[in-house]
mmCIF file of C-alpha atoms and ligand atoms in Angstrom:
data_model
loop_
_atom_site.group_PDB
_atom_site.id
_atom_site.type_symbol
_atom_site.label_atom_id
_atom_site.label_comp_id
_atom_site.label_asym_id
_atom_site.label_seq_id
_atom_site.Cartn_x
_atom_site.Cartn_y
_atom_site.Cartn_z
ATOM 1 C CA MET A 29 127.636 177.153 103.586
ATOM 2 C CA HIS A 30 128.800 177.457 107.151
ATOM 3 C CA GLY A 31 126.313 180.089 108.163
ATOM 4 C CA LEU A 32 126.280 183.779 108.913
ATOM 5 C CA ALA A 33 127.883 183.266 112.299
ATOM 6 C CA ASP A 34 131.134 182.553 110.463
ATOM 7 C CA ARG A 35 131.354 186.177 109.444
ATOM 8 C CA ASP A 36 130.174 187.673 112.715
ATOM 9 C CA PRO A 37 130.662 185.560 115.836
ATOM 10 C CA ASN A 38 127.872 187.434 117.585
ATOM 11 C CA ARG A 39 125.257 186.869 114.924
ATOM 12 C CA VAL A 40 122.639 184.272 115.911
ATOM 13 C CA ILE A 41 121.065 182.410 113.009
ATOM 14 C CA VAL A 42 117.279 182.202 113.269
ATOM 15 C CA PHE A 43 116.101 178.847 111.928
ATOM 16 C CA ASP A 44 112.342 178.890 111.687
ATOM 17 C CA THR A 45 110.484 175.598 111.933
ATOM 18 C CA THR A 46 106.917 176.950 112.057
ATOM 19 C CA LEU A 47 106.174 175.138 108.796
ATOM 20 C CA ARG A 48 107.654 171.802 109.907
ATOM 21 C CA ASP A 49 107.784 171.145 113.661
ATOM 22 C CA GLY A 50 105.041 173.723 114.203
ATOM 23 C CA GLU A 51 102.827 172.506 111.431
ATOM 24 C CA GLN A 52 103.134 168.844 112.428
ATOM 25 C CA ALA A 53 101.448 169.473 115.810
ATOM 26 C CA PRO A 54 97.709 168.844 116.203
ATOM 27 C CA GLY A 55 95.592 171.827 115.201
ATOM 28 C CA PHE A 56 98.297 173.627 113.227
ATOM 29 C CA SER A 57 98.321 171.875 109.875
ATOM 30 C CA MET A 58 98.391 174.189 106.868
ATOM 31 C CA SER A 59 97.596 173.839 103.203
ATOM 32 C CA VAL A 60 100.339 174.489 100.662
ATOM 33 C CA GLU A 61 98.822 177.927 99.981
ATOM 34 C CA ALA A 62 98.784 178.741 103.697
ATOM 35 C CA LYS A 63 102.409 177.630 104.000
ATOM 36 C CA LEU A 64 103.336 179.905 101.116
ATOM 37 C CA THR A 65 101.605 182.864 102.745
ATOM 38 C CA MET A 66 103.343 182.180 106.055
ATOM 39 C CA ALA A 67 106.715 181.640 104.390
ATOM 40 C CA ARG A 68 106.418 185.042 102.729
ATOM 41 C CA ALA A 69 105.849 186.623 106.132
ATOM 42 C CA LEU A 70 108.816 184.717 107.588
ATOM 43 C CA ALA A 71 111.066 185.918 104.772
ATOM 44 C CA ALA A 72 109.888 189.510 105.372
ATOM 45 C CA LEU A 73 110.581 189.039 109.072
ATOM 46 C CA GLY A 74 114.180 188.259 108.180
ATOM 47 C CA VAL A 75 114.599 184.709 109.447
ATOM 48 C CA ASP A 76 117.761 183.090 108.088
ATOM 49 C CA VAL A 77 116.518 179.557 107.472
ATOM 50 C CA ILE A 78 112.997 178.297 106.758
ATOM 51 C CA GLU A 79 112.391 174.620 107.383
ATOM 52 C CA ALA A 80 109.565 174.235 104.905
ATOM 53 C CA GLY A 81 108.623 170.639 105.696
ATOM 54 C CA PHE A 82 109.704 167.038 105.540
ATOM 55 C CA ALA A 83 109.803 166.198 101.846
ATOM 56 C CA ALA A 84 109.762 162.403 102.273
ATOM 57 C CA ALA A 85 106.834 162.480 104.703
ATOM 58 C CA SER A 86 104.064 162.829 102.099
ATOM 59 C CA PRO A 87 103.499 164.097 98.561
ATOM 60 C CA GLY A 88 101.799 167.150 100.093
ATOM 61 C CA ASP A 89 104.864 167.932 102.205
ATOM 62 C CA ALA A 90 107.179 167.481 99.223
ATOM 63 C CA GLU A 91 104.985 169.840 97.205
ATOM 64 C CA ALA A 92 105.005 172.420 100.007
ATOM 65 C CA VAL A 93 108.813 172.300 100.273
ATOM 66 C CA ARG A 94 109.129 172.549 96.492
ATOM 67 C CA ARG A 95 106.788 175.532 96.169
ATOM 68 C CA VAL A 96 108.008 177.448 99.207
ATOM 69 C CA ALA A 97 111.637 176.960 98.175
ATOM 70 C CA GLY A 98 110.890 177.831 94.549
ATOM 71 C CA GLU A 99 108.582 180.818 94.977
ATOM 72 C CA ILE A 100 110.043 182.751 97.886
ATOM 73 C CA GLU A 101 113.344 184.563 97.946
ATOM 74 C CA GLY A 102 115.783 185.401 100.669
ATOM 75 C CA PRO A 103 116.285 182.758 103.329
ATOM 76 C CA ILE A 104 117.968 179.379 103.099
ATOM 77 C CA PHE A 105 115.303 176.711 102.528
ATOM 78 C CA CYS A 106 115.520 173.424 104.318
ATOM 79 C CA SER A 107 113.824 170.046 104.406
ATOM 80 C CA LEU A 108 113.902 167.576 107.255
ATOM 81 C CA SER A 109 115.118 164.085 106.393
ATOM 82 C CA ARG A 110 115.656 160.786 108.172
ATOM 83 C CA ALA A 111 119.172 159.365 107.918
ATOM 84 C CA GLU A 112 118.095 157.421 104.828
ATOM 85 C CA GLU A 113 119.282 157.825 101.260
ATOM 86 C CA SER A 114 115.708 157.830 99.960
ATOM 87 C CA ASP A 115 114.741 160.725 102.262
ATOM 88 C CA ILE A 116 117.881 162.659 101.375
ATOM 89 C CA ARG A 117 117.138 162.257 97.668
ATOM 90 C CA ALA A 118 113.491 163.327 98.184
ATOM 91 C CA ALA A 119 114.670 166.476 99.978
ATOM 92 C CA TYR A 120 117.204 167.150 97.239
ATOM 93 C CA GLY A 121 114.484 166.896 94.594
ATOM 94 C CA ALA A 122 112.116 169.200 96.496
ATOM 95 C CA LEU A 123 114.802 171.826 97.113
ATOM 96 C CA GLN A 124 116.098 171.944 93.534
ATOM 97 C CA SER A 125 114.835 175.430 92.766
ATOM 98 C CA ALA A 126 116.133 177.041 95.976
ATOM 99 C CA PRO A 127 119.296 179.091 95.407
ATOM 100 C CA LYS A 128 120.262 178.490 99.040
ATOM 101 C CA ARG A 129 119.320 175.061 100.388
ATOM 102 C CA ARG A 130 120.002 172.967 103.435
ATOM 103 C CA LEU A 131 119.400 169.350 104.341
ATOM 104 C CA HIS A 132 118.412 168.624 107.943
ATOM 105 C CA ILE A 133 119.101 165.024 108.925
ATOM 106 C CA PHE A 134 117.885 163.667 112.238
ATOM 107 C CA LEU A 135 118.649 160.421 114.013
ATOM 108 C CA SER A 136 117.906 159.508 117.616
ATOM 109 C CA THR A 137 120.845 159.021 119.930
ATOM 110 C CA SER A 138 119.350 158.519 123.419
ATOM 111 C CA PRO A 139 119.244 155.040 125.016
ATOM 112 C CA ILE A 140 115.439 155.017 125.161
ATOM 113 C CA HIS A 141 115.093 155.961 121.489
ATOM 114 C CA ARG A 142 117.855 153.565 120.407
ATOM 115 C CA ALA A 143 116.173 150.655 122.182
ATOM 116 C CA ALA A 144 112.460 151.377 121.786
ATOM 117 C CA LYS A 145 112.342 153.159 118.452
ATOM 118 C CA LEU A 146 115.365 152.242 116.394
ATOM 119 C CA GLU A 147 116.313 148.842 117.880
ATOM 120 C CA MET A 148 119.921 149.767 117.197
ATOM 121 C CA SER A 149 123.088 149.746 119.245
ATOM 122 C CA ALA A 150 125.037 152.930 119.904
ATOM 123 C CA ASP A 151 127.691 151.831 117.407
ATOM 124 C CA GLU A 152 125.054 151.250 114.725
ATOM 125 C CA VAL A 153 123.567 154.714 115.344
ATOM 126 C CA LEU A 154 126.991 156.311 115.085
ATOM 127 C CA GLU A 155 127.747 154.501 111.847
ATOM 128 C CA LYS A 156 124.356 155.352 110.332
ATOM 129 C CA ALA A 157 124.706 159.038 111.230
ATOM 130 C CA VAL A 158 128.127 159.295 109.615
ATOM 131 C CA ARG A 159 126.988 157.402 106.518
ATOM 132 C CA ALA A 160 123.959 159.662 106.071
ATOM 133 C CA VAL A 161 125.930 162.885 106.505
ATOM 134 C CA SER A 162 128.671 161.710 104.133
ATOM 135 C CA PHE A 163 126.099 160.823 101.488
ATOM 136 C CA ALA A 164 124.218 164.092 102.029
ATOM 137 C CA ARG A 165 127.415 166.061 101.458
ATOM 138 C CA THR A 166 127.626 164.609 97.938
ATOM 139 C CA LEU A 167 124.382 166.517 97.183
ATOM 140 C CA PHE A 168 124.346 169.478 99.602
ATOM 141 C CA ASP A 169 126.994 171.960 100.770
ATOM 142 C CA ASP A 170 124.904 172.811 103.807
ATOM 143 C CA VAL A 171 124.016 169.824 106.016
ATOM 144 C CA GLU A 172 122.571 170.019 109.507
ATOM 145 C CA PHE A 173 122.639 166.981 111.751
ATOM 146 C CA SER A 174 120.244 166.635 114.702
ATOM 147 C CA ALA A 175 120.804 164.079 117.417
ATOM 148 C CA GLU A 176 117.178 163.508 118.308
ATOM 149 C CA ASP A 177 116.624 163.371 122.089
ATOM 150 C CA ALA A 178 120.193 164.634 122.510
ATOM 151 C CA ILE A 179 119.582 165.844 126.049
ATOM 152 C CA ARG A 180 118.769 162.324 127.314
ATOM 153 C CA THR A 181 121.790 160.867 125.516
ATOM 154 C CA GLU A 182 124.878 159.739 127.429
ATOM 155 C CA PRO A 183 127.151 162.842 127.273
ATOM 156 C CA ALA A 184 130.180 160.881 126.028
ATOM 157 C CA PHE A 185 128.171 159.226 123.253
ATOM 158 C CA LEU A 186 126.538 162.504 122.227
ATOM 159 C CA ALA A 187 129.957 164.135 121.971
ATOM 160 C CA GLU A 188 131.281 161.187 119.954
ATOM 161 C CA VAL A 189 128.383 161.419 117.483
ATOM 162 C CA MET A 190 128.714 165.175 117.140
ATOM 163 C CA GLU A 191 132.434 164.976 116.512
ATOM 164 C CA ALA A 192 131.999 162.170 113.974
ATOM 165 C CA VAL A 193 129.284 163.924 111.957
ATOM 166 C CA ALA A 194 131.281 167.165 111.973
ATOM 167 C CA ALA A 195 134.233 165.208 110.593
ATOM 168 C CA ALA A 196 131.895 163.736 107.950
ATOM 169 C CA GLY A 197 130.945 167.257 106.810
ATOM 170 C CA ALA A 198 127.944 168.397 108.855
ATOM 171 C CA THR A 199 127.979 172.195 108.910
ATOM 172 C CA THR A 200 125.426 172.670 111.710
ATOM 173 C CA LEU A 201 125.161 170.457 114.785
ATOM 174 C CA ASN A 202 121.754 170.595 116.398
ATOM 175 C CA ILE A 203 121.375 169.418 119.990
ATOM 176 C CA PRO A 204 117.614 169.112 120.452
ATOM 177 C CA ASP A 205 115.797 168.902 123.727
ATOM 178 C CA THR A 206 113.215 166.810 121.930
ATOM 179 C CA VAL A 207 111.077 166.160 125.011
ATOM 180 C CA GLY A 208 111.532 169.496 126.785
ATOM 181 C CA TYR A 209 113.325 167.869 129.703
ATOM 182 C CA SER A 210 116.350 170.068 130.267
ATOM 183 C CA THR A 211 116.937 173.081 132.470
ATOM 184 C CA PRO A 212 118.926 176.241 131.720
ATOM 185 C CA SER A 213 121.957 175.246 133.786
ATOM 186 C CA GLU A 214 122.049 171.680 132.465
ATOM 187 C CA ILE A 215 121.682 172.630 128.809
ATOM 188 C CA GLY A 216 124.349 175.316 129.213
ATOM 189 C CA ARG A 217 126.786 172.658 130.439
ATOM 190 C CA ILE A 218 125.887 170.322 127.564
ATOM 191 C CA PHE A 219 126.482 173.013 124.939
ATOM 192 C CA ALA A 220 129.739 174.097 126.528
ATOM 193 C CA GLY A 221 130.938 170.464 126.517
ATOM 194 C CA ILE A 222 130.059 169.885 122.852
ATOM 195 C CA LYS A 223 131.600 173.222 121.913
ATOM 196 C CA ARG A 224 134.907 172.139 123.419
ATOM 197 C CA ARG A 225 134.668 168.772 121.724
ATOM 198 C CA VAL A 226 134.120 170.178 118.218
ATOM 199 C CA ALA A 227 136.506 173.104 118.572
ATOM 200 C CA ARG A 228 138.680 171.674 115.815
ATOM 201 C CA PHE A 229 135.833 172.377 113.339
ATOM 202 C CA PRO A 230 135.707 176.172 113.677
ATOM 203 C CA GLY A 231 133.129 176.739 110.916
ATOM 204 C CA VAL A 232 130.575 174.421 112.460
ATOM 205 C CA ILE A 233 127.557 176.084 114.086
ATOM 206 C CA LEU A 234 125.964 174.706 117.254
ATOM 207 C CA SER A 235 122.189 174.897 117.254
ATOM 208 C CA ALA A 236 119.522 174.764 119.985
ATOM 209 C CA HIS A 237 116.091 173.218 119.399
ATOM 210 C CA CYS A 238 114.112 173.231 122.636
ATOM 211 C CA HIS A 239 110.623 171.965 123.326
ATOM 212 C CA ASN A 240 108.448 173.504 125.980
ATOM 213 C CA ASP A 241 107.111 170.548 127.970
ATOM 214 C CA LEU A 242 108.252 172.076 131.264
ATOM 215 C CA GLY A 243 107.801 175.658 130.097
ATOM 216 C CA MET A 244 111.549 176.225 129.719
ATOM 217 C CA ALA A 245 112.066 176.216 125.949
ATOM 218 C CA VAL A 246 112.963 179.895 125.721
ATOM 219 C CA ALA A 247 115.093 179.906 128.887
ATOM 220 C CA ASN A 248 116.932 176.789 127.711
ATOM 221 C CA THR A 249 117.519 178.261 124.257
ATOM 222 C CA LEU A 250 118.946 181.430 125.789
ATOM 223 C CA SER A 251 121.216 179.380 128.013
ATOM 224 C CA ALA A 252 122.440 177.451 124.971
ATOM 225 C CA VAL A 253 123.216 180.764 123.247
ATOM 226 C CA ALA A 254 125.125 181.953 126.310
ATOM 227 C CA ALA A 255 127.133 178.717 126.098
ATOM 228 C CA GLY A 256 127.999 179.187 122.417
ATOM 229 C CA ALA A 257 125.009 178.158 120.268
ATOM 230 C CA ARG A 258 124.789 180.416 117.230
ATOM 231 C CA GLN A 259 121.591 179.025 115.752
ATOM 232 C CA VAL A 260 118.196 178.950 117.466
ATOM 233 C CA GLU A 261 115.387 176.768 116.143
ATOM 234 C CA VAL A 262 112.098 178.480 116.773
ATOM 235 C CA ALA A 263 108.471 178.726 115.721
ATOM 236 C CA VAL A 264 106.153 181.716 115.590
ATOM 237 C CA ASN A 265 103.841 181.780 118.646
ATOM 238 C CA GLY A 266 105.866 178.825 119.961
ATOM 239 C CA ILE A 267 103.810 176.278 118.051
ATOM 240 C CA GLY A 268 105.167 172.750 117.760
ATOM 241 C CA GLU A 269 104.952 169.219 119.094
ATOM 242 C CA ARG A 270 103.048 168.877 122.414
ATOM 243 C CA ALA A 271 103.711 172.076 124.433
ATOM 244 C CA GLY A 272 105.474 173.560 121.422
ATOM 245 C CA ASN A 273 108.865 174.840 120.348
ATOM 246 C CA CYS A 274 110.839 177.834 121.523
ATOM 247 C CA ALA A 275 108.796 180.929 120.550
ATOM 248 C CA LEU A 276 110.564 182.959 117.869
ATOM 249 C CA GLU A 277 109.282 186.317 119.113
ATOM 250 C CA GLU A 278 110.290 185.611 122.709
ATOM 251 C CA VAL A 279 113.848 184.507 122.081
ATOM 252 C CA VAL A 280 114.485 187.274 119.539
ATOM 253 C CA MET A 281 113.210 189.981 121.894
ATOM 254 C CA ALA A 282 115.049 188.486 124.878
ATOM 255 C CA LEU A 283 118.317 188.580 122.926
ATOM 256 C CA ARG A 284 117.620 192.137 121.857
ATOM 257 C CA THR A 285 116.263 193.520 125.124
ATOM 258 C CA ARG A 286 119.032 191.902 127.156
ATOM 259 C CA GLY A 287 121.805 192.578 124.667
ATOM 260 C CA ASP A 288 123.754 193.728 127.709
ATOM 261 C CA LEU A 289 123.809 190.123 128.946
ATOM 262 C CA PHE A 290 124.001 188.129 125.724
ATOM 263 C CA GLY A 291 126.015 190.414 123.444
ATOM 264 C CA VAL A 292 124.554 188.833 120.307
ATOM 265 C CA HIS A 293 122.031 189.862 117.676
ATOM 266 C CA THR A 294 119.740 188.381 115.037
ATOM 267 C CA GLY A 295 118.704 189.637 111.615
ATOM 268 C CA VAL A 296 114.997 189.702 112.487
ATOM 269 C CA ASP A 297 112.973 192.857 111.787
ATOM 270 C CA THR A 298 111.220 192.881 115.137
ATOM 271 C CA THR A 299 108.592 195.395 113.987
ATOM 272 C CA LYS A 300 107.025 192.543 111.994
ATOM 273 C CA LEU A 301 106.634 190.159 114.949
ATOM 274 C CA VAL A 302 103.026 191.026 115.737
ATOM 275 C CA SER A 303 101.877 190.767 112.116
ATOM 276 C CA ALA A 304 103.611 187.367 111.706
ATOM 277 C CA SER A 305 101.963 186.147 114.893
ATOM 278 C CA ARG A 306 98.509 187.364 113.831
ATOM 279 C CA LEU A 307 98.910 185.854 110.374
ATOM 280 C CA LEU A 308 99.793 182.416 111.765
ATOM 281 C CA SER A 309 96.911 182.654 114.191
ATOM 282 C CA ALA A 310 94.502 183.394 111.317
ATOM 283 C CA LEU A 311 95.921 180.701 109.020
ATOM 284 C CA THR A 312 95.648 178.018 111.714
ATOM 285 C CA ARG A 313 92.518 179.421 113.406
ATOM 286 C CA SER A 314 94.359 179.334 116.725
ATOM 287 C CA PRO A 315 93.986 182.447 118.842
ATOM 288 C CA VAL A 316 96.981 183.811 120.727
ATOM 289 C CA VAL A 317 96.326 184.013 124.470
ATOM 290 C CA ARG A 318 96.052 187.580 125.769
ATOM 291 C CA ASN A 319 98.961 187.271 128.156
ATOM 292 C CA LYS A 320 101.367 185.714 125.615
ATOM 293 C CA ALA A 321 104.779 187.354 125.917
ATOM 294 C CA ILE A 322 105.630 189.910 123.212
ATOM 295 C CA VAL A 323 102.610 189.443 120.925
ATOM 296 C CA GLY A 324 99.628 188.854 123.253
ATOM 297 C CA ALA A 325 96.922 191.537 123.460
ATOM 298 C CA ASN A 326 97.965 192.289 127.045
ATOM 299 C CA ALA A 327 101.715 192.429 126.359
ATOM 300 C CA PHE A 328 101.587 196.233 126.303
ATOM 301 C CA ALA A 329 98.244 196.867 128.013
ATOM 302 C CA HIS A 330 97.754 198.267 131.512
ATOM 303 C CA GLU A 331 94.641 198.533 133.625
ATOM 304 C CA ALA A 332 95.807 198.875 137.232
ATOM 305 C CA GLY A 333 95.635 202.458 138.460
ATOM 306 C CA ILE A 334 99.137 202.492 139.919
ATOM 307 C CA HIS A 335 100.605 201.138 136.679
ATOM 308 C CA GLN A 336 98.624 203.568 134.534
ATOM 309 C CA HIS A 337 99.828 206.461 136.665
ATOM 310 C CA GLY A 338 103.436 205.313 136.186
ATOM 311 C CA MET A 339 102.947 204.764 132.463
ATOM 312 C CA LEU A 340 101.489 208.242 131.996
ATOM 313 C CA ALA A 341 104.560 209.712 133.682
ATOM 314 C CA ASP A 342 107.161 207.549 131.888
ATOM 315 C CA ALA A 343 106.489 204.346 129.908
ATOM 316 C CA ARG A 344 109.762 202.860 131.161
ATOM 317 C CA THR A 345 108.174 202.436 134.600
ATOM 318 C CA TYR A 346 106.318 199.320 133.447
ATOM 319 C CA GLU A 347 107.528 198.538 129.911
ATOM 320 C CA ILE A 348 110.935 197.063 129.099
ATOM 321 C CA MET A 349 110.332 197.176 125.332
ATOM 322 C CA ARG A 350 108.608 199.746 123.152
ATOM 323 C CA PRO A 351 105.348 198.358 121.700
ATOM 324 C CA GLN A 352 106.313 199.832 118.315
ATOM 325 C CA ASP A 353 109.492 197.726 118.326
ATOM 326 C CA VAL A 354 107.448 194.539 118.031
ATOM 327 C CA GLY A 355 104.777 195.963 115.735
ATOM 328 C CA PHE A 356 102.051 197.271 118.038
ATOM 329 C CA ASP A 357 100.757 200.825 117.450
ATOM 330 C CA GLY A 358 101.432 201.740 121.040
ATOM 331 C CA THR A 359 100.641 201.053 124.646
ATOM 332 C CA ARG A 360 97.018 200.347 125.533
ATOM 333 C CA LEU A 361 95.803 201.867 128.763
ATOM 334 C CA VAL A 362 92.697 199.794 129.380
ATOM 335 C CA LEU A 363 90.071 201.472 131.493
ATOM 336 C CA GLY A 364 88.398 199.126 133.919
ATOM 337 C CA LYS A 365 87.602 198.725 137.599
ATOM 338 C CA HIS A 366 91.305 198.813 138.505
ATOM 339 C CA SER A 367 91.937 202.175 136.831
ATOM 340 C CA GLY A 368 92.510 205.332 138.823
ATOM 341 C CA ARG A 369 91.054 208.842 138.606
ATOM 342 C CA HIS A 370 94.189 210.148 136.899
ATOM 343 C CA ALA A 371 93.985 207.749 133.944
ATOM 344 C CA ILE A 372 90.244 208.330 133.520
ATOM 345 C CA ALA A 373 90.701 212.111 133.496
ATOM 346 C CA LYS A 374 93.551 211.762 130.966
ATOM 347 C CA ARG A 375 91.490 209.571 128.653
ATOM 348 C CA ALA A 376 88.546 211.952 128.914
ATOM 349 C CA GLU A 377 90.891 214.800 128.041
ATOM 350 C CA ALA A 378 92.201 212.904 125.016
ATOM 351 C CA LEU A 379 88.590 212.479 123.897
ATOM 352 C CA GLY A 380 88.037 216.231 124.199
ATOM 353 C CA TYR A 381 86.523 216.563 127.696
ATOM 354 C CA ALA A 382 88.402 218.286 130.487
ATOM 355 C CA LEU A 383 86.554 217.442 133.699
ATOM 356 C CA THR A 384 86.927 219.222 136.978
ATOM 357 C CA GLY A 385 85.510 219.244 140.499
ATOM 358 C CA ASN A 386 82.228 217.486 141.165
ATOM 359 C CA ALA A 387 81.852 216.316 137.589
ATOM 360 C CA LEU A 388 85.085 214.350 137.787
ATOM 361 C CA GLY A 389 84.140 212.887 141.182
ATOM 362 C CA HIS A 390 80.738 211.871 139.870
ATOM 363 C CA LEU A 391 82.206 210.396 136.695
ATOM 364 C CA PHE A 392 84.706 208.407 138.741
ATOM 365 C CA ALA A 393 82.006 206.898 140.978
ATOM 366 C CA ASN A 394 79.769 205.984 138.031
ATOM 367 C CA PHE A 395 82.751 204.676 136.101
ATOM 368 C CA LYS A 396 83.628 202.226 138.902
ATOM 369 C CA ARG A 397 80.038 201.007 139.141
ATOM 370 C CA ARG A 398 79.824 200.484 135.381
ATOM 371 C CA ALA A 399 83.237 198.780 135.224
ATOM 372 C CA ASP A 400 82.107 196.333 137.909
ATOM 373 C CA GLU A 401 79.169 195.468 135.654
ATOM 374 C CA ILE A 402 80.835 195.216 132.241
ATOM 375 C CA GLY A 403 84.618 194.999 132.767
ATOM 376 C CA GLU A 404 86.433 197.083 130.172
ATOM 377 C CA ILE A 405 85.149 200.618 129.552
ATOM 378 C CA ASP A 406 85.740 201.555 125.933
ATOM 379 C CA ASP A 407 85.686 205.086 124.544
ATOM 380 C CA ALA A 408 81.991 205.031 123.617
ATOM 381 C CA GLU A 409 81.063 203.897 127.113
ATOM 382 C CA LEU A 410 83.317 206.527 128.673
ATOM 383 C CA ILE A 411 81.761 209.304 126.607
ATOM 384 C CA ALA A 412 78.292 208.197 127.698
ATOM 385 C CA LEU A 413 79.443 208.330 131.336
ATOM 386 C CA ILE A 414 81.037 211.759 130.828
ATOM 387 C CA LEU A 415 77.902 213.170 129.264
ATOM 388 C CA ALA A 416 75.784 211.840 132.129
ATOM 389 C CA ALA A 417 78.197 213.229 134.740
ATOM 390 C CA THR A 418 78.460 216.653 133.128
ATOM 391 C CA ALA A 419 74.709 216.935 132.497
ATOM 392 C CA ASP A 420 74.128 216.562 136.252
ATOM 393 C CA HIS A 421 77.168 218.394 137.588
ATOM 394 C CA GLY A 422 78.644 220.685 134.907
ATOM 395 C CA GLY A 423 82.384 221.116 135.287
ATOM 396 C CA VAL A 424 83.386 220.243 131.760
ATOM 397 C CA HIS A 425 85.082 222.359 129.165
ATOM 398 C CA ALA A 426 86.729 221.649 125.850
ATOM 399 C CA ALA A 427 90.103 219.993 126.422
HETATM 400 O O1 LIG B 512 112.480 167.826 118.494
HETATM 401 C C1 LIG B 512 113.294 167.269 117.722
HETATM 402 O O2 LIG B 512 114.177 166.529 118.115
HETATM 403 C C2 LIG B 512 113.125 167.525 116.300
HETATM 404 C C3 LIG B 512 114.209 167.047 115.420
HETATM 405 C C4 LIG B 512 113.693 166.474 114.171
HETATM 406 C C5 LIG B 512 115.182 168.161 115.202
HETATM 407 O O3 LIG B 512 112.200 168.188 115.890
HETATM 408 ZN ZN1 LIG B 513 111.283 169.328 117.544
#
């Protein structure tokens, strides 16, 4: 299977690795049941590929791959595998019940990994990669090859490996920034170079897998897409090794919101992004920071008076996406010490109190004092302030 991008050149395949790269990071491990629950949410979200684990890593991982692949319908299910026959066979066994299955082979290509980790020469790495992919193709139609630490690999050697594994039958070529070292302009050049080099394999999909060590995983992934990648490897909430993987919700919404720049689309139902994020957070007991892009509590919340005034006039003044498009109920205008008179009067009106004259002035002064003390003023607190202000100064009527 050469992927959906074969049929539509502008379709970006979303390969979700929340349950593998995400789950292998400290603090994010999940039981088989938790993985099943999350996989169901990922399938509902509309991801194309779910990397359910690394079958050869442990009996628990093999069981998770087997159950996720056997019990959930829709996406392609995938297992990670070293470039070893025994791993490939373990993945094959675990993926037996999946109607659509993929093998994901990885092998390091960079000089530092070849010397320090593999103790292999470049020629030996090349030969091992080709042997593994050729063997894998006897069991799987859909084989992805990842050149681990691709970004720190000599460009000529990386291109040679990619061309050789494509010739051996790899259907997806993943170029991981394993250590989150690249930059948008550099990774764009690397993808463009590999794209030229494998042009004689038109069905082969180039894939980006970026880590976030320098905070550039999403930017680098987008740059790879601009340079021709048609698969993005992502994790919900950006979980993954060290600083994490490219955040699914961020790259999907960037591609959608800036369709004018990228001209591509995914199959993700973006209205389920917030629920997928909250579910993962609950399953792993890892809260999402308030200011997290797309799914954080503040992503569509406004407190500053000037912003609230703009938002009340036209939400497009300060929001580039609709909160409903990612699964929030709506915008949250938070009342606090930065809020202005206009927003307070509007909220009071929504609660059924139309304040005028002295009463509004008095409410505003008391509101600021109280907000300095407690921060956010919720509806109950606001009503108490309104009642106090109107008891002393009148000037209220039913809104
Ligand atoms: O970061 C990485 O290189 C990986 C590979 C196994 C794809 O996770
Ligand atoms: Zn990774």
